[in-house]
Amino acid sequence: MRTRRAEYSESTRQALVDSAIDLFTKRGYAGTSLDEVVKRARVTKGALYHHFSGKQALFEAAFAQVETRSIESLTAVVTAEGDAWETAVAGLRAYVRRCLEPEYQRIIVHEAPVVMGWERWREAEEHFSFGLLRTAVQLLVDAGEIEEAPVEIMARLLFGALSAGASTIASSSDPKRTGREVERAILRVLEGLRKK
């Protein structure tokens, strides 16, 4: 049984992360101060430093929460019962919709490579996203929907395409239109792998 103190500590940490997500989405990393984060979370700066070593650690916690939410919702789509091909297409569409959300665009696509550094960001992306994509590819191979090929390599190539698609959407002056174009392009790639 958790103590009241532990529950309060967790709710304080969550308030800080929620506040950070909101502010980083609206103002970016550079435009957000820790004073604003604690004010919005209604906690003291001491409470922030109890949970996080600084702004970068808080950003990484915000990043992890945004990615965790994304992966949870996408996993539900990709691993749902039903036709493997239709499930994969639904997963692609769900991913593109997620790429249209402001918090995903700003925190995951725009800010994370700069704040975390390219290598750390790619590591984190692999940790969160790659496993799910590999699972989706394996399900398509197992169902006989796509040609037998090295799943790891195929998943890595598709991962690169999806990452580039996310950047293209986030940088577009018309993200919805670009999202539709990215979805169509990646679907054409998948159809090219499909058994005739």
PDB file of C-alpha atoms in Angstrom:
ATOM      1  CA  MET A   1       0.000   0.000   0.000  1.00  0.00           C
ATOM      2  CA  ARG A   2       1.386   3.397  -0.988  1.00  0.00           C
ATOM      3  CA  THR A   3       1.774   6.041   1.659  1.00  0.00           C
ATOM      4  CA  ARG A   4       0.153   9.453   1.393  1.00  0.00           C
ATOM      5  CA  ARG A   5       3.597  10.962   1.052  1.00  0.00           C
ATOM      6  CA  ALA A   6       4.393   8.709  -1.943  1.00  0.00           C
ATOM      7  CA  GLU A   7       1.051   9.575  -3.578  1.00  0.00           C
ATOM      8  CA  TYR A   8       1.658  13.298  -3.025  1.00  0.00           C
ATOM      9  CA  SER A   9       5.175  12.979  -4.439  1.00  0.00           C
ATOM     10  CA  GLU A  10       3.874  11.206  -7.545  1.00  0.00           C
ATOM     11  CA  SER A  11       1.084  13.761  -8.057  1.00  0.00           C
ATOM     12  CA  THR A  12       3.650  16.585  -7.711  1.00  0.00           C
ATOM     13  CA  ARG A  13       5.913  14.949 -10.285  1.00  0.00           C
ATOM     14  CA  GLN A  14       2.972  14.420 -12.638  1.00  0.00           C
ATOM     15  CA  ALA A  15       1.850  18.052 -12.253  1.00  0.00           C
ATOM     16  CA  LEU A  16       5.360  19.192 -13.192  1.00  0.00           C
ATOM     17  CA  VAL A  17       5.498  16.948 -16.260  1.00  0.00           C
ATOM     18  CA  ASP A  18       2.000  17.984 -17.391  1.00  0.00           C
ATOM     19  CA  SER A  19       2.913  21.648 -16.942  1.00  0.00           C
ATOM     20  CA  ALA A  20       6.154  21.139 -18.865  1.00  0.00           C
ATOM     21  CA  ILE A  21       4.377  19.380 -21.750  1.00  0.00           C
ATOM     22  CA  ASP A  22       1.920  22.236 -22.071  1.00  0.00           C
ATOM     23  CA  LEU A  23       4.584  24.945 -21.937  1.00  0.00           C
ATOM     24  CA  PHE A  24       7.116  23.160 -24.159  1.00  0.00           C
ATOM     25  CA  THR A  25       4.341  22.610 -26.721  1.00  0.00           C
ATOM     26  CA  LYS A  26       3.304  26.258 -26.723  1.00  0.00           C
ATOM     27  CA  ARG A  27       6.676  27.985 -26.275  1.00  0.00           C
ATOM     28  CA  GLY A  28       9.367  25.439 -27.021  1.00  0.00           C
ATOM     29  CA  TYR A  29      12.252  24.478 -24.785  1.00  0.00           C
ATOM     30  CA  ALA A  30      14.152  27.766 -25.052  1.00  0.00           C
ATOM     31  CA  GLY A  31      10.996  29.819 -24.485  1.00  0.00           C
ATOM     32  CA  THR A  32       9.987  27.987 -21.303  1.00  0.00           C
ATOM     33  CA  SER A  33      11.386  28.860 -17.891  1.00  0.00           C
ATOM     34  CA  LEU A  34      11.387  26.615 -14.839  1.00  0.00           C
ATOM     35  CA  ASP A  35       9.665  29.441 -12.938  1.00  0.00           C
ATOM     36  CA  GLU A  36       6.734  29.183 -15.371  1.00  0.00           C
ATOM     37  CA  VAL A  37       6.641  25.402 -15.025  1.00  0.00           C
ATOM     38  CA  VAL A  38       6.454  25.466 -11.211  1.00  0.00           C
ATOM     39  CA  LYS A  39       3.926  28.316 -11.210  1.00  0.00           C
ATOM     40  CA  ARG A  40       1.625  26.437 -13.577  1.00  0.00           C
ATOM     41  CA  ALA A  41       2.084  23.194 -11.619  1.00  0.00           C
ATOM     42  CA  ARG A  42       1.427  25.081  -8.345  1.00  0.00           C
ATOM     43  CA  VAL A  43       4.513  23.712  -6.635  1.00  0.00           C
ATOM     44  CA  THR A  44       7.782  25.160  -5.378  1.00  0.00           C
ATOM     45  CA  LYS A  45      11.071  25.184  -7.216  1.00  0.00           C
ATOM     46  CA  GLY A  46      12.394  22.954  -4.445  1.00  0.00           C
ATOM     47  CA  ALA A  47       9.756  20.374  -5.384  1.00  0.00           C
ATOM     48  CA  LEU A  48      10.922  20.533  -8.990  1.00  0.00           C
ATOM     49  CA  TYR A  49      14.548  19.935  -7.992  1.00  0.00           C
ATOM     50  CA  HIS A  50      13.448  17.086  -5.732  1.00  0.00           C
ATOM     51  CA  HIS A  51      12.182  15.263  -8.837  1.00  0.00           C
ATOM     52  CA  PHE A  52      14.411  16.581 -11.627  1.00  0.00           C
ATOM     53  CA  SER A  53      18.028  17.702 -11.825  1.00  0.00           C
ATOM     54  CA  GLY A  54      17.074  20.564 -14.131  1.00  0.00           C
ATOM     55  CA  LYS A  55      15.278  21.661 -17.266  1.00  0.00           C
ATOM     56  CA  GLN A  56      16.792  18.989 -19.512  1.00  0.00           C
ATOM     57  CA  ALA A  57      15.730  16.181 -17.160  1.00  0.00           C
ATOM     58  CA  LEU A  58      12.236  17.670 -17.025  1.00  0.00           C
ATOM     59  CA  PHE A  59      12.156  17.836 -20.834  1.00  0.00           C
ATOM     60  CA  GLU A  60      13.189  14.192 -21.077  1.00  0.00           C
ATOM     61  CA  ALA A  61      10.370  13.233 -18.697  1.00  0.00           C
ATOM     62  CA  ALA A  62       7.925  15.228 -20.844  1.00  0.00           C
ATOM     63  CA  PHE A  63       9.298  13.528 -23.966  1.00  0.00           C
ATOM     64  CA  ALA A  64       8.898  10.092 -22.362  1.00  0.00           C
ATOM     65  CA  GLN A  65       5.304  10.788 -21.373  1.00  0.00           C
ATOM     66  CA  VAL A  66       4.313  12.043 -24.835  1.00  0.00           C
ATOM     67  CA  GLU A  67       5.990   9.023 -26.459  1.00  0.00           C
ATOM     68  CA  THR A  68       4.481   6.579 -23.963  1.00  0.00           C
ATOM     69  CA  ARG A  69       0.980   7.865 -24.710  1.00  0.00           C
ATOM     70  CA  SER A  70       1.676   7.571 -28.429  1.00  0.00           C
ATOM     71  CA  ILE A  71       2.994   4.034 -28.221  1.00  0.00           C
ATOM     72  CA  GLU A  72       0.131   2.878 -25.994  1.00  0.00           C
ATOM     73  CA  SER A  73      -2.491   4.153 -28.439  1.00  0.00           C
ATOM     74  CA  LEU A  74      -0.622   2.843 -31.505  1.00  0.00           C
ATOM     75  CA  THR A  75      -0.006  -0.553 -29.900  1.00  0.00           C
ATOM     76  CA  ALA A  76      -3.743  -0.953 -29.355  1.00  0.00           C
ATOM     77  CA  VAL A  77      -4.307  -0.340 -33.088  1.00  0.00           C
ATOM     78  CA  VAL A  78      -1.416  -2.424 -34.452  1.00  0.00           C
ATOM     79  CA  THR A  79      -2.022  -5.474 -32.255  1.00  0.00           C
ATOM     80  CA  ALA A  80      -5.823  -5.496 -32.565  1.00  0.00           C
ATOM     81  CA  GLU A  81      -7.574  -8.633 -33.745  1.00  0.00           C
ATOM     82  CA  GLY A  82      -8.450  -8.797 -37.401  1.00  0.00           C
ATOM     83  CA  ASP A  83      -6.918  -8.744 -40.847  1.00  0.00           C
ATOM     84  CA  ALA A  84      -3.166  -8.050 -40.560  1.00  0.00           C
ATOM     85  CA  TRP A  85      -3.069  -5.781 -43.611  1.00  0.00           C
ATOM     86  CA  GLU A  86      -6.030  -3.654 -42.506  1.00  0.00           C
ATOM     87  CA  THR A  87      -4.573  -3.431 -38.999  1.00  0.00           C
ATOM     88  CA  ALA A  88      -1.209  -2.238 -40.385  1.00  0.00           C
ATOM     89  CA  VAL A  89      -2.937   0.393 -42.539  1.00  0.00           C
ATOM     90  CA  ALA A  90      -4.967   1.534 -39.516  1.00  0.00           C
ATOM     91  CA  GLY A  91      -1.691   1.792 -37.569  1.00  0.00           C
ATOM     92  CA  LEU A  92      -0.151   3.952 -40.303  1.00  0.00           C
ATOM     93  CA  ARG A  93      -3.186   6.246 -40.286  1.00  0.00           C
ATOM     94  CA  ALA A  94      -3.110   6.476 -36.482  1.00  0.00           C
ATOM     95  CA  TYR A  95       0.581   7.394 -36.607  1.00  0.00           C
ATOM     96  CA  VAL A  96      -0.038  10.171 -39.147  1.00  0.00           C
ATOM     97  CA  ARG A  97      -2.864  11.527 -36.961  1.00  0.00           C
ATOM     98  CA  ARG A  98      -0.474  11.556 -34.011  1.00  0.00           C
ATOM     99  CA  CYS A  99       2.069  13.473 -36.112  1.00  0.00           C
ATOM    100  CA  LEU A 100      -0.568  16.188 -36.572  1.00  0.00           C
ATOM    101  CA  GLU A 101      -0.918  16.766 -32.816  1.00  0.00           C
ATOM    102  CA  PRO A 102       0.898  19.904 -31.609  1.00  0.00           C
ATOM    103  CA  GLU A 103       2.563  18.266 -28.579  1.00  0.00           C
ATOM    104  CA  TYR A 104       3.986  15.478 -30.733  1.00  0.00           C
ATOM    105  CA  GLN A 105       5.207  17.871 -33.420  1.00  0.00           C
ATOM    106  CA  ARG A 106       6.820  20.324 -31.039  1.00  0.00           C
ATOM    107  CA  ILE A 107       8.270  18.035 -28.357  1.00  0.00           C
ATOM    108  CA  ILE A 108       9.106  14.835 -30.250  1.00  0.00           C
ATOM    109  CA  VAL A 109       9.917  16.077 -33.744  1.00  0.00           C
ATOM    110  CA  HIS A 110      11.177  19.667 -33.376  1.00  0.00           C
ATOM    111  CA  GLU A 111      12.607  20.067 -29.880  1.00  0.00           C
ATOM    112  CA  ALA A 112      13.909  16.632 -28.881  1.00  0.00           C
ATOM    113  CA  PRO A 113      16.730  16.327 -31.461  1.00  0.00           C
ATOM    114  CA  VAL A 114      18.064  19.723 -30.365  1.00  0.00           C
ATOM    115  CA  VAL A 115      17.528  19.413 -26.606  1.00  0.00           C
ATOM    116  CA  MET A 116      18.568  15.771 -26.259  1.00  0.00           C
ATOM    117  CA  GLY A 117      21.118  15.709 -29.067  1.00  0.00           C
ATOM    118  CA  TRP A 118      20.680  13.698 -32.245  1.00  0.00           C
ATOM    119  CA  GLU A 119      22.119  10.408 -30.961  1.00  0.00           C
ATOM    120  CA  ARG A 120      20.235  10.433 -27.640  1.00  0.00           C
ATOM    121  CA  TRP A 121      17.011  11.324 -29.467  1.00  0.00           C
ATOM    122  CA  ARG A 122      17.448   8.464 -31.960  1.00  0.00           C
ATOM    123  CA  GLU A 123      18.154   6.071 -29.080  1.00  0.00           C
ATOM    124  CA  ALA A 124      14.983   7.195 -27.332  1.00  0.00           C
ATOM    125  CA  GLU A 125      12.956   6.920 -30.534  1.00  0.00           C
ATOM    126  CA  GLU A 126      14.234   3.382 -31.035  1.00  0.00           C
ATOM    127  CA  HIS A 127      13.339   2.537 -27.458  1.00  0.00           C
ATOM    128  CA  PHE A 128       9.791   3.818 -27.851  1.00  0.00           C
ATOM    129  CA  SER A 129       8.847   3.358 -31.516  1.00  0.00           C
ATOM    130  CA  PHE A 130      11.039   0.827 -33.242  1.00  0.00           C
ATOM    131  CA  GLY A 131       9.856  -2.240 -31.321  1.00  0.00           C
ATOM    132  CA  LEU A 132       6.252  -1.564 -32.239  1.00  0.00           C
ATOM    133  CA  LEU A 133       7.091  -1.101 -35.905  1.00  0.00           C
ATOM    134  CA  ARG A 134       9.140  -4.303 -35.888  1.00  0.00           C
ATOM    135  CA  THR A 135       6.150  -6.128 -34.367  1.00  0.00           C
ATOM    136  CA  ALA A 136       3.862  -4.731 -37.094  1.00  0.00           C
ATOM    137  CA  VAL A 137       6.237  -5.890 -39.845  1.00  0.00           C
ATOM    138  CA  GLN A 138       6.550  -9.335 -38.234  1.00  0.00           C
ATOM    139  CA  LEU A 139       2.743  -9.632 -38.079  1.00  0.00           C
ATOM    140  CA  LEU A 140       2.517  -8.816 -41.805  1.00  0.00           C
ATOM    141  CA  VAL A 141       5.193 -11.409 -42.663  1.00  0.00           C
ATOM    142  CA  ASP A 142       3.563 -14.046 -40.410  1.00  0.00           C
ATOM    143  CA  ALA A 143       0.176 -13.416 -42.020  1.00  0.00           C
ATOM    144  CA  GLY A 144       1.708 -13.853 -45.491  1.00  0.00           C
ATOM    145  CA  GLU A 145       0.775 -10.285 -46.452  1.00  0.00           C
ATOM    146  CA  ILE A 146       4.268  -9.164 -47.435  1.00  0.00           C
ATOM    147  CA  GLU A 147       7.203 -10.938 -49.003  1.00  0.00           C
ATOM    148  CA  GLU A 148       9.475 -12.872 -46.682  1.00  0.00           C
ATOM    149  CA  ALA A 149      12.490 -10.652 -46.011  1.00  0.00           C
ATOM    150  CA  PRO A 150      14.758  -9.829 -43.083  1.00  0.00           C
ATOM    151  CA  VAL A 151      12.244  -8.266 -40.664  1.00  0.00           C
ATOM    152  CA  GLU A 152      14.882  -6.212 -38.845  1.00  0.00           C
ATOM    153  CA  ILE A 153      16.129  -4.542 -42.034  1.00  0.00           C
ATOM    154  CA  MET A 154      12.643  -3.969 -43.409  1.00  0.00           C
ATOM    155  CA  ALA A 155      11.506  -2.471 -40.098  1.00  0.00           C
ATOM    156  CA  ARG A 156      14.550  -0.161 -39.990  1.00  0.00           C
ATOM    157  CA  LEU A 157      13.899   1.109 -43.516  1.00  0.00           C
ATOM    158  CA  LEU A 158      10.229   1.754 -42.734  1.00  0.00           C
ATOM    159  CA  PHE A 159      11.246   3.385 -39.438  1.00  0.00           C
ATOM    160  CA  GLY A 160      13.414   5.811 -41.403  1.00  0.00           C
ATOM    161  CA  ALA A 161      10.540   6.559 -43.781  1.00  0.00           C
ATOM    162  CA  LEU A 162       8.113   7.161 -40.905  1.00  0.00           C
ATOM    163  CA  SER A 163      10.613   9.408 -39.096  1.00  0.00           C
ATOM    164  CA  ALA A 164      11.178  11.439 -42.257  1.00  0.00           C
ATOM    165  CA  GLY A 165       7.416  11.614 -42.733  1.00  0.00           C
ATOM    166  CA  ALA A 166       6.943  12.967 -39.199  1.00  0.00           C
ATOM    167  CA  SER A 167       9.550  15.688 -39.839  1.00  0.00           C
ATOM    168  CA  THR A 168       7.957  16.594 -43.160  1.00  0.00           C
ATOM    169  CA  ILE A 169       4.514  16.908 -41.555  1.00  0.00           C
ATOM    170  CA  ALA A 170       5.802  18.935 -38.592  1.00  0.00           C
ATOM    171  CA  SER A 171       7.689  21.345 -40.874  1.00  0.00           C
ATOM    172  CA  SER A 172       4.868  21.838 -43.366  1.00  0.00           C
ATOM    173  CA  SER A 173       2.856  25.014 -43.763  1.00  0.00           C
ATOM    174  CA  ASP A 174      -0.142  22.702 -44.337  1.00  0.00           C
ATOM    175  CA  PRO A 175       0.385  19.697 -42.020  1.00  0.00           C
ATOM    176  CA  LYS A 176      -2.987  18.053 -42.793  1.00  0.00           C
ATOM    177  CA  ARG A 177      -2.373  18.022 -46.534  1.00  0.00           C
ATOM    178  CA  THR A 178       1.211  16.867 -46.012  1.00  0.00           C
ATOM    179  CA  GLY A 179      -0.018  14.180 -43.605  1.00  0.00           C
ATOM    180  CA  ARG A 180      -2.302  12.792 -46.305  1.00  0.00           C
ATOM    181  CA  GLU A 181       0.580  12.823 -48.800  1.00  0.00           C
ATOM    182  CA  VAL A 182       2.942  11.086 -46.358  1.00  0.00           C
ATOM    183  CA  GLU A 183       0.292   8.469 -45.603  1.00  0.00           C
ATOM    184  CA  ARG A 184      -0.258   7.775 -49.323  1.00  0.00           C
ATOM    185  CA  ALA A 185       3.491   7.579 -50.028  1.00  0.00           C
ATOM    186  CA  ILE A 186       4.230   5.131 -47.210  1.00  0.00           C
ATOM    187  CA  LEU A 187       1.173   3.073 -48.120  1.00  0.00           C
ATOM    188  CA  ARG A 188       2.525   2.792 -51.688  1.00  0.00           C
ATOM    189  CA  VAL A 189       5.840   1.534 -50.286  1.00  0.00           C
ATOM    190  CA  LEU A 190       3.996  -1.071 -48.192  1.00  0.00           C
ATOM    191  CA  GLU A 191       1.868  -2.104 -51.179  1.00  0.00           C
ATOM    192  CA  GLY A 192       5.081  -2.617 -53.141  1.00  0.00           C
ATOM    193  CA  LEU A 193       6.125  -5.187 -50.526  1.00  0.00           C
ATOM    194  CA  ARG A 194       2.753  -6.918 -50.539  1.00  0.00           C
ATOM    195  CA  LYS A 195       2.463 -10.397 -52.036  1.00  0.00           C
ATOM    196  CA  LYS A 196       0.543 -10.378 -55.278  1.00  0.00           C
TER     197      LYS A 196
END
